Amino acid sequence: MAEIKPYTIKVDDRRLEDLRTRLSLAKFPDELDEAGWDMGAPLADVKRLAKYWQESYDWREAEEELNKLPQFTTDIQCAGFEPLSIHFIHVRSEVNGAIPLLFIHGWPGHFEEVSKILKPLTEGADGVKYPVFDVVAPSLPNFGFSEGPKKRGFAMEQYAETLNKLMLKLGYNEYVTQGGDWGRHISRTLAHLYPEHCKATHLNYDTSNPPEFLKNPLLALEHALKPYNPREKHGVSRSKWFEQEGRGYNLEQSTKPQTLGYALADSPVACLAWIYEKLHDWTDAYPWTEDEICTWVSIYWFSTAGPAASVRIYYETVHNVDGRKGKIDHQKMREWTPGVKLGFSHFPMDVQVLPSTWVRTQGNVVFEKEHDSGGHFAAWERPDDIVTDVREMFGRGGGAFGVVKGRTGYTS
């Protein structure tokens, strides 16, 4: 395919020098005594990370590691928008009949999240004991090393259209998805708009409405009569914390992303603090290293569209700027999707942890697994759990076995 080009990350030396200069000139705020994490990222942490980013962190070493991943770019055009160069990882298994799996990251995630599950899914089972997959992991438009649109209105429909066209361009007429955060939202949009192509989705993020007696009578009855299990009881408090203490970023990004963008585009310390807070608050005591954090934030800082572009997805999803009919919004994504099988992996320290009866209102749920630990970035925090769950859902005896025609993931 001549239009699909190999891609190598190569940040210009001048951008590296500019980053170090900006970090050296950073002006930090003061901090109230004993504030801890209550008011956001602690001053001592941000100062330490900024100093490390400036003086010790080696982007070239990180770049070399990232470039070990097979990366490509290709132009994709959505109806009514300009063509965009889309960056993606693509690994084809050596097993004929491998299941095409589209891994979709969210915010503040990126394509690197797939790296810990890539080899186990594409090589780890040889299609004998477990199914194997062809894995595609794009940088969403406005993220990573993909371009972003200049026209308003690039919303859920366009993100889904972009990824569906990418999969078709790679020769996958049918495929499955895996994701959390915006990966969940885009997977749900694909299920609504392209059920003939997107055959099943495995999600590690809970967001749904409670069952209603008029729409989901059996689930509503189960929800009314059956006590919550320990995970669901904990989920009530975790979800309440997020709604009361953790959603500020969402409101800002959904209403005034341009204002926030000035800080993200101009100040690496602002970009660091804004993202680092989520890496801390949304994970389950994950032992982040300085190098992990700096690479994570650097992918945003050096991104093709710039770090400010990444937050526009929030605004475009909740605003109908072009007056389109039947716009896919958060409520629409929660509606039942016939014919597309669903699977859920529940992690206790995600930002929303909902009862099983809630998530089952969205479609034919053929897989559910509760985990004792883990948070929002499951593929990074708990890669073994994601690999195990995906294999179980799509493997022999699983609820989504054989969902892609002619591709079971097994050698025989």
Short mmCIF file of C-alpha atoms in Angstrom, two decimals:
data_model
loop_
_atom_site.label_atom_id
_atom_site.label_comp_id
_atom_site.label_asym_id
_atom_site.label_seq_id
_atom_site.Cartn_x
_atom_site.Cartn_y
_atom_site.Cartn_z
CA MET A 1 0.00 0.00 0.00
CA ALA A 2 1.92 3.01 -1.31
CA GLU A 3 -0.17 5.46 0.71
CA ILE A 4 0.88 3.87 3.98
CA LYS A 5 4.35 5.07 4.94
CA PRO A 6 6.74 3.89 7.67
CA TYR A 7 7.17 6.51 10.38
CA THR A 8 10.08 7.31 12.66
CA ILE A 9 9.80 9.77 15.53
CA LYS A 10 12.51 12.44 15.23
CA VAL A 11 12.05 15.56 17.30
CA ASP A 12 14.16 18.46 16.09
CA ASP A 13 17.09 19.45 18.32
CA ARG A 14 15.76 23.00 18.46
CA ARG A 15 12.55 21.81 20.08
CA LEU A 16 14.53 19.94 22.72
CA GLU A 17 16.58 23.04 23.47
CA ASP A 18 13.43 25.15 23.59
CA LEU A 19 11.93 22.73 26.12
CA ARG A 20 14.97 22.93 28.38
CA THR A 21 15.00 26.72 28.15
CA ARG A 22 11.34 26.98 29.09
CA LEU A 23 11.83 24.61 32.02
CA SER A 24 14.80 26.64 33.25
CA LEU A 25 12.68 29.82 33.25
CA ALA A 26 9.63 28.31 34.93
CA LYS A 27 7.96 30.32 37.66
CA PHE A 28 6.21 28.18 40.25
CA PRO A 29 3.27 29.14 42.48
CA ASP A 30 3.36 28.96 46.26
CA GLU A 31 1.45 26.25 48.13
CA LEU A 32 -0.60 26.15 51.30
CA ASP A 33 0.76 24.19 54.23
CA GLU A 34 -0.14 20.51 54.27
CA ALA A 35 -2.12 20.77 51.04
CA GLY A 36 -0.90 17.38 49.84
CA TRP A 37 -2.89 16.23 46.81
CA ASP A 38 -6.14 17.86 47.95
CA MET A 39 -5.70 20.96 45.79
CA GLY A 40 -3.88 19.37 42.87
CA ALA A 41 -0.36 18.26 42.02
CA PRO A 42 1.96 19.06 44.96
CA LEU A 43 4.56 21.77 44.44
CA ALA A 44 7.49 19.57 45.52
CA ASP A 45 6.53 16.85 43.06
CA VAL A 46 6.16 19.20 40.13
CA LYS A 47 9.43 20.97 40.92
CA ARG A 48 11.24 17.64 41.17
CA LEU A 49 9.81 16.35 37.89
CA ALA A 50 10.44 19.62 36.06
CA LYS A 51 14.06 19.61 37.22
CA TYR A 52 14.47 16.00 36.14
CA TRP A 53 12.84 16.72 32.78
CA GLN A 54 15.22 19.62 32.23
CA GLU A 55 18.50 18.20 33.52
CA SER A 56 18.43 14.41 33.53
CA TYR A 57 15.74 13.05 31.23
CA ASP A 58 16.96 11.70 27.89
CA TRP A 59 14.32 12.12 25.19
CA ARG A 60 16.60 10.60 22.58
CA GLU A 61 16.76 7.37 24.59
CA ALA A 62 12.97 7.35 24.93
CA GLU A 63 12.62 8.15 21.24
CA GLU A 64 14.83 5.17 20.38
CA GLU A 65 12.61 2.87 22.46
CA LEU A 66 9.42 4.25 20.92
CA ASN A 67 10.86 3.76 17.44
CA LYS A 68 11.19 0.04 18.11
CA LEU A 69 7.42 -0.04 17.70
CA PRO A 70 6.37 -0.50 14.04
CA GLN A 71 4.87 2.89 13.22
CA PHE A 72 3.21 4.22 10.09
CA THR A 73 1.26 7.19 8.79
CA THR A 74 -1.46 7.46 6.20
CA ASP A 75 -3.90 10.14 5.10
CA ILE A 76 -7.53 9.74 6.14
CA GLN A 77 -10.26 12.18 5.15
CA CYS A 78 -13.60 12.52 6.89
CA ALA A 79 -16.55 13.89 4.96
CA GLY A 80 -16.51 17.67 5.11
CA PHE A 81 -13.00 17.92 6.54
CA GLU A 82 -9.48 18.15 5.18
CA PRO A 83 -7.31 15.01 4.91
CA LEU A 84 -5.29 14.27 8.05
CA SER A 85 -2.07 12.34 8.38
CA ILE A 86 -2.85 9.62 10.93
CA HIS A 87 -0.04 8.00 12.91
CA PHE A 88 -0.47 4.41 14.06
CA ILE A 89 1.23 1.27 15.28
CA HIS A 90 0.45 -1.87 13.31
CA VAL A 91 1.59 -5.39 14.06
CA ARG A 92 0.35 -8.31 11.98
CA SER A 93 0.58 -11.68 13.66
CA GLU A 94 2.27 -14.50 11.79
CA VAL A 95 -0.83 -16.58 12.42
CA ASN A 96 -3.30 -16.67 9.55
CA GLY A 97 -6.73 -15.76 10.81
CA ALA A 98 -5.51 -13.49 13.60
CA ILE A 99 -8.29 -11.27 14.94
CA PRO A 100 -7.96 -7.59 13.94
CA LEU A 101 -7.99 -5.56 17.16
CA LEU A 102 -8.17 -1.77 17.19
CA PHE A 103 -6.68 -0.36 20.41
CA ILE A 104 -8.03 3.14 21.14
CA HIS A 105 -6.39 5.38 23.71
CA GLY A 106 -7.98 8.27 25.58
CA TRP A 107 -6.94 11.48 27.31
CA PRO A 108 -4.40 11.97 28.76
CA GLY A 109 -3.22 8.73 27.19
CA HIS A 110 -1.57 8.01 23.87
CA PHE A 111 -0.44 5.27 21.52
CA GLU A 112 2.38 4.09 23.82
CA GLU A 113 -0.17 2.54 26.17
CA VAL A 114 -0.49 -0.41 23.81
CA SER A 115 3.20 -1.30 24.09
CA LYS A 116 2.87 -3.59 27.12
CA ILE A 117 0.10 -5.71 25.59
CA LEU A 118 1.32 -5.66 21.99
CA LYS A 119 3.66 -8.65 22.02
CA PRO A 120 1.46 -10.95 24.15
CA LEU A 121 -1.54 -10.35 21.91
CA THR A 122 0.31 -10.69 18.59
CA GLU A 123 2.87 -13.38 19.48
CA GLY A 124 2.28 -14.76 22.94
CA ALA A 125 0.09 -17.74 22.15
CA ASP A 126 0.93 -18.78 18.59
CA GLY A 127 -2.78 -19.34 18.01
CA VAL A 128 -2.76 -22.68 19.81
CA LYS A 129 -3.67 -22.25 23.48
CA TYR A 130 -4.97 -18.70 23.12
CA PRO A 131 -6.17 -16.59 20.21
CA VAL A 132 -3.77 -14.12 18.60
CA PHE A 133 -4.49 -10.72 17.15
CA ASP A 134 -3.38 -8.24 14.55
CA VAL A 135 -3.14 -5.00 16.54
CA VAL A 136 -3.64 -1.46 15.26
CA ALA A 137 -3.04 1.37 17.74
CA PRO A 138 -3.49 4.85 16.25
CA SER A 139 -2.75 8.26 17.64
CA LEU A 140 -6.17 9.86 17.57
CA PRO A 141 -6.48 13.02 15.49
CA ASN A 142 -5.14 15.92 17.61
CA PHE A 143 -3.00 13.47 19.63
CA GLY A 144 0.53 12.11 19.40
CA PHE A 145 1.96 12.21 15.92
CA SER A 146 -1.35 12.49 14.08
CA GLU A 147 -2.48 15.77 12.59
CA GLY A 148 -5.52 17.66 13.80
CA PRO A 149 -8.30 19.42 11.91
CA LYS A 150 -8.48 23.19 11.53
CA LYS A 151 -12.25 23.22 11.14
CA ARG A 152 -14.71 23.12 14.03
CA GLY A 153 -17.09 20.21 14.53
CA PHE A 154 -14.63 17.30 14.49
CA ALA A 155 -16.53 15.21 17.02
CA MET A 156 -17.30 11.57 17.85
CA GLU A 157 -18.62 10.85 14.38
CA GLN A 158 -15.34 11.99 12.83
CA TYR A 159 -13.09 10.15 15.28
CA ALA A 160 -15.05 6.97 14.56
CA GLU A 161 -15.04 7.61 10.82
CA THR A 162 -11.27 8.13 10.88
CA LEU A 163 -10.58 4.87 12.70
CA ASN A 164 -13.06 2.84 10.68
CA LYS A 165 -11.53 4.10 7.44
CA LEU A 166 -8.06 3.29 8.78
CA MET A 167 -9.06 -0.30 9.52
CA LEU A 168 -10.67 -0.70 6.10
CA LYS A 169 -7.59 0.75 4.45
CA LEU A 170 -5.46 -1.84 6.23
CA GLY A 171 -7.66 -4.59 4.80
CA TYR A 172 -9.78 -5.31 7.88
CA ASN A 173 -13.43 -5.29 6.83
CA GLU A 174 -14.39 -6.61 10.27
CA TYR A 175 -12.58 -5.97 13.53
CA VAL A 176 -12.91 -5.66 17.30
CA THR A 177 -11.85 -2.86 19.62
CA GLN A 178 -10.28 -2.44 23.04
CA GLY A 179 -10.15 0.75 25.05
CA GLY A 180 -10.99 2.90 28.03
CA ASP A 181 -11.72 6.61 28.45
CA TRP A 182 -12.21 8.09 24.94
CA GLY A 183 -11.37 4.62 23.64
CA ARG A 184 -14.62 3.53 25.25
CA HIS A 185 -16.54 6.45 23.77
CA ILE A 186 -15.17 5.96 20.27
CA SER A 187 -15.77 2.20 20.49
CA ARG A 188 -19.38 2.88 21.38
CA THR A 189 -19.67 5.32 18.49
CA LEU A 190 -18.23 2.72 16.12
CA ALA A 191 -20.83 0.25 17.41
CA HIS A 192 -23.61 2.73 16.62
CA LEU A 193 -22.36 3.88 13.22
CA TYR A 194 -20.45 0.90 11.79
CA PRO A 195 -21.86 -2.32 13.28
CA GLU A 196 -21.18 -4.14 10.01
CA HIS A 197 -17.45 -3.54 10.60
CA CYS A 198 -17.02 -3.19 14.38
CA LYS A 199 -18.20 -6.58 15.60
CA ALA A 200 -17.33 -6.45 19.31
CA THR A 201 -15.73 -4.16 21.88
CA HIS A 202 -13.82 -4.88 25.06
CA LEU A 203 -13.92 -1.92 27.43
CA ASN A 204 -12.11 -1.08 30.65
CA TYR A 205 -14.15 1.98 31.57
CA ASP A 206 -17.60 2.08 33.16
CA THR A 207 -20.01 4.79 32.08
CA SER A 208 -23.72 4.18 31.68
CA ASN A 209 -27.19 5.06 32.91
CA PRO A 210 -29.02 3.05 35.55
CA PRO A 211 -31.52 0.55 34.15
CA GLU A 212 -35.08 1.77 33.74
CA PHE A 213 -38.19 -0.38 34.13
CA LEU A 214 -39.61 0.80 30.79
CA LYS A 215 -36.39 0.18 28.85
CA ASN A 216 -34.61 -2.57 30.82
CA PRO A 217 -37.22 -4.23 33.05
CA LEU A 218 -35.20 -7.31 33.99
CA LEU A 219 -32.04 -5.33 34.72
CA ALA A 220 -34.03 -2.72 36.61
CA LEU A 221 -35.61 -5.45 38.75
CA GLU A 222 -32.20 -7.03 39.39
CA HIS A 223 -30.78 -3.63 40.32
CA ALA A 224 -33.65 -2.96 42.70
CA LEU A 225 -33.56 -6.34 44.46
CA LYS A 226 -29.96 -7.52 44.37
CA PRO A 227 -27.53 -5.97 46.88
CA TYR A 228 -24.33 -4.45 45.56
CA ASN A 229 -21.27 -6.66 45.80
CA PRO A 230 -18.06 -5.29 47.43
CA ARG A 231 -16.74 -3.89 44.13
CA GLU A 232 -19.97 -2.07 43.43
CA LYS A 233 -20.17 -0.69 46.98
CA HIS A 234 -16.64 0.66 46.68
CA GLY A 235 -17.56 2.01 43.25
CA VAL A 236 -20.23 4.25 44.76
CA SER A 237 -17.66 6.10 46.87
CA ARG A 238 -15.01 6.15 44.14
CA SER A 239 -17.45 7.55 41.57
CA LYS A 240 -18.72 10.09 44.10
CA TRP A 241 -15.16 11.26 44.74
CA PHE A 242 -14.59 11.78 41.03
CA GLU A 243 -17.83 13.71 40.56
CA GLN A 244 -17.13 16.00 43.52
CA GLU A 245 -13.34 16.36 43.45
CA GLY A 246 -12.00 15.14 40.13
CA ARG A 247 -14.12 16.52 37.29
CA GLY A 248 -12.84 20.09 37.19
CA TYR A 249 -10.57 19.38 34.24
CA ASN A 250 -13.53 17.97 32.30
CA LEU A 251 -15.66 21.05 32.78
CA GLU A 252 -12.86 23.34 31.63
CA GLN A 253 -11.96 21.21 28.61
CA SER A 254 -15.63 20.85 27.67
CA THR A 255 -16.34 24.59 27.80
CA LYS A 256 -13.19 26.72 27.31
CA PRO A 257 -10.42 24.55 25.82
CA GLN A 258 -8.83 27.49 24.04
CA THR A 259 -8.19 29.35 27.29
CA LEU A 260 -6.57 26.31 28.83
CA GLY A 261 -4.62 25.80 25.62
CA TYR A 262 -2.48 28.89 26.18
CA ALA A 263 -0.98 27.30 29.28
CA LEU A 264 -0.57 23.86 27.71
CA ALA A 265 1.09 25.23 24.57
CA ASP A 266 3.40 27.76 26.25
CA SER A 267 4.43 26.15 29.53
CA PRO A 268 5.86 22.65 29.82
CA VAL A 269 5.38 22.92 33.58
CA ALA A 270 1.67 23.59 33.09
CA CYS A 271 1.43 20.65 30.70
CA LEU A 272 3.32 18.45 33.16
CA ALA A 273 1.21 19.38 36.18
CA TRP A 274 -2.10 19.09 34.29
CA ILE A 275 -1.31 15.56 33.12
CA TYR A 276 0.67 14.34 36.14
CA GLU A 277 -2.27 15.02 38.43
CA LYS A 278 -4.35 12.52 36.43
CA LEU A 279 -1.57 9.93 36.30
CA HIS A 280 -1.54 10.03 40.09
CA ASP A 281 -5.23 10.38 40.89
CA TRP A 282 -6.59 7.94 38.32
CA THR A 283 -4.28 5.01 39.00
CA ASP A 284 -4.12 2.44 41.78
CA ALA A 285 -0.86 3.42 43.51
CA TYR A 286 1.02 2.73 40.28
CA PRO A 287 4.78 3.29 40.91
CA TRP A 288 5.42 5.89 38.22
CA THR A 289 9.09 6.53 37.48
CA GLU A 290 10.40 9.93 36.47
CA ASP A 291 11.26 8.57 33.04
CA GLU A 292 7.77 7.16 32.50
CA ILE A 293 6.16 10.47 33.44
CA CYS A 294 8.53 12.54 31.32
CA THR A 295 8.04 10.34 28.28
CA TRP A 296 4.28 10.39 28.76
CA VAL A 297 4.18 14.19 28.95
CA SER A 298 6.81 14.63 26.23
CA ILE A 299 4.58 12.81 23.73
CA TYR A 300 2.04 15.56 24.38
CA TRP A 301 4.60 18.37 24.35
CA PHE A 302 6.16 17.23 21.07
CA SER A 303 2.87 16.16 19.47
CA THR A 304 2.18 17.14 15.88
CA ALA A 305 -0.92 19.22 16.66
CA GLY A 306 0.40 20.46 20.01
CA PRO A 307 -0.83 19.66 23.53
CA ALA A 308 -3.69 22.19 23.38
CA ALA A 309 -5.33 20.33 20.49
CA SER A 310 -5.84 17.17 22.54
CA VAL A 311 -8.44 18.72 24.86
CA ARG A 312 -10.76 19.88 22.06
CA ILE A 313 -12.37 16.43 21.87
CA TYR A 314 -14.24 17.29 25.09
CA TYR A 315 -15.73 20.48 23.68
CA GLU A 316 -16.68 19.01 20.31
CA THR A 317 -18.46 16.06 21.92
CA VAL A 318 -20.78 18.17 24.08
CA HIS A 319 -21.37 20.99 21.57
CA ASN A 320 -23.24 20.61 18.28
CA VAL A 321 -21.49 23.44 16.45
CA ASP A 322 -22.77 22.52 12.99
CA GLY A 323 -26.31 21.58 14.03
CA ARG A 324 -26.04 18.00 12.83
CA LYS A 325 -29.04 15.74 13.29
CA GLY A 326 -28.68 12.69 15.52
CA LYS A 327 -25.35 13.87 16.91
CA ILE A 328 -23.48 11.22 18.88
CA ASP A 329 -23.22 12.65 22.39
CA HIS A 330 -22.55 10.99 25.73
CA GLN A 331 -26.20 10.01 26.11
CA LYS A 332 -26.37 8.46 22.64
CA MET A 333 -23.23 6.42 23.32
CA ARG A 334 -25.00 4.79 26.27
CA GLU A 335 -27.92 3.53 24.19
CA TRP A 336 -28.33 -0.13 23.23
CA THR A 337 -26.34 -1.30 20.21
CA PRO A 338 -27.81 -4.49 18.74
CA GLY A 339 -25.45 -6.94 17.08
CA VAL A 340 -22.20 -5.64 18.61
CA LYS A 341 -21.00 -7.79 21.49
CA LEU A 342 -19.64 -6.07 24.60
CA GLY A 343 -17.13 -7.03 27.26
CA PHE A 344 -16.15 -5.17 30.43
CA SER A 345 -13.13 -5.37 32.70
CA HIS A 346 -13.83 -3.52 35.95
CA PHE A 347 -10.93 -1.92 37.82
CA PRO A 348 -11.58 -0.52 41.32
CA MET A 349 -9.61 2.73 41.03
CA ASP A 350 -10.95 3.88 37.70
CA VAL A 351 -12.68 7.25 37.82
CA GLN A 352 -16.13 5.73 37.40
CA VAL A 353 -16.90 2.32 38.86
CA LEU A 354 -20.50 1.34 38.16
CA PRO A 355 -22.75 -1.62 38.98
CA SER A 356 -22.87 -4.45 36.50
CA THR A 357 -26.58 -3.90 35.88
CA TRP A 358 -25.81 -0.40 34.63
CA VAL A 359 -23.25 -1.32 31.99
CA ARG A 360 -25.40 -4.16 30.73
CA THR A 361 -28.01 -1.66 29.52
CA GLN A 362 -25.80 -0.82 26.52
CA GLY A 363 -25.87 -4.05 24.57
CA ASN A 364 -25.25 -7.78 24.56
CA VAL A 365 -22.62 -8.10 27.30
CA VAL A 366 -20.88 -11.43 26.77
CA PHE A 367 -17.94 -10.90 29.14
CA GLU A 368 -17.40 -9.29 32.53
CA LYS A 369 -14.47 -9.54 34.92
CA GLU A 370 -13.89 -7.83 38.25
CA HIS A 371 -10.33 -7.07 39.28
CA ASP A 372 -9.02 -6.45 42.78
CA SER A 373 -6.61 -3.70 41.74
CA GLY A 374 -5.96 -1.33 38.88
CA GLY A 375 -7.14 2.04 37.67
CA HIS A 376 -7.87 4.13 34.61
CA PHE A 377 -4.84 3.27 32.45
CA ALA A 378 -5.39 -0.46 32.60
CA ALA A 379 -3.25 -1.46 29.62
CA TRP A 380 -0.31 0.32 31.26
CA GLU A 381 -1.02 -0.47 34.92
CA ARG A 382 -2.35 -4.03 34.58
CA PRO A 383 -1.34 -5.27 31.12
CA ASP A 384 -1.52 -8.94 32.12
CA ASP A 385 -5.13 -8.50 33.18
CA ILE A 386 -6.09 -6.85 29.90
CA VAL A 387 -4.34 -9.56 27.88
CA THR A 388 -6.01 -12.33 29.89
CA ASP A 389 -9.45 -10.75 29.60
CA VAL A 390 -9.19 -10.09 25.88
CA ARG A 391 -8.05 -13.65 25.26
CA GLU A 392 -10.91 -15.01 27.36
CA MET A 393 -13.55 -12.89 25.65
CA PHE A 394 -12.44 -13.74 22.12
CA GLY A 395 -11.05 -17.22 22.73
CA ARG A 396 -12.74 -20.60 22.46
CA GLY A 397 -15.63 -20.72 24.88
CA GLY A 398 -15.69 -16.94 25.14
CA GLY A 399 -18.76 -14.90 24.40
CA ALA A 400 -17.20 -13.24 21.35
CA PHE A 401 -15.43 -16.27 19.87
CA GLY A 402 -15.62 -16.25 16.08
CA VAL A 403 -17.23 -12.82 15.92
CA VAL A 404 -14.99 -11.79 12.98
CA LYS A 405 -15.73 -13.94 9.95
CA GLY A 406 -12.87 -16.28 9.03
CA ARG A 407 -10.65 -14.98 11.85
CA THR A 408 -10.85 -16.92 15.11
CA GLY A 409 -7.28 -16.19 16.19
CA TYR A 410 -6.35 -19.87 16.18
CA THR A 411 -4.19 -21.88 13.81
CA SER A 412 -6.83 -24.59 13.59
#
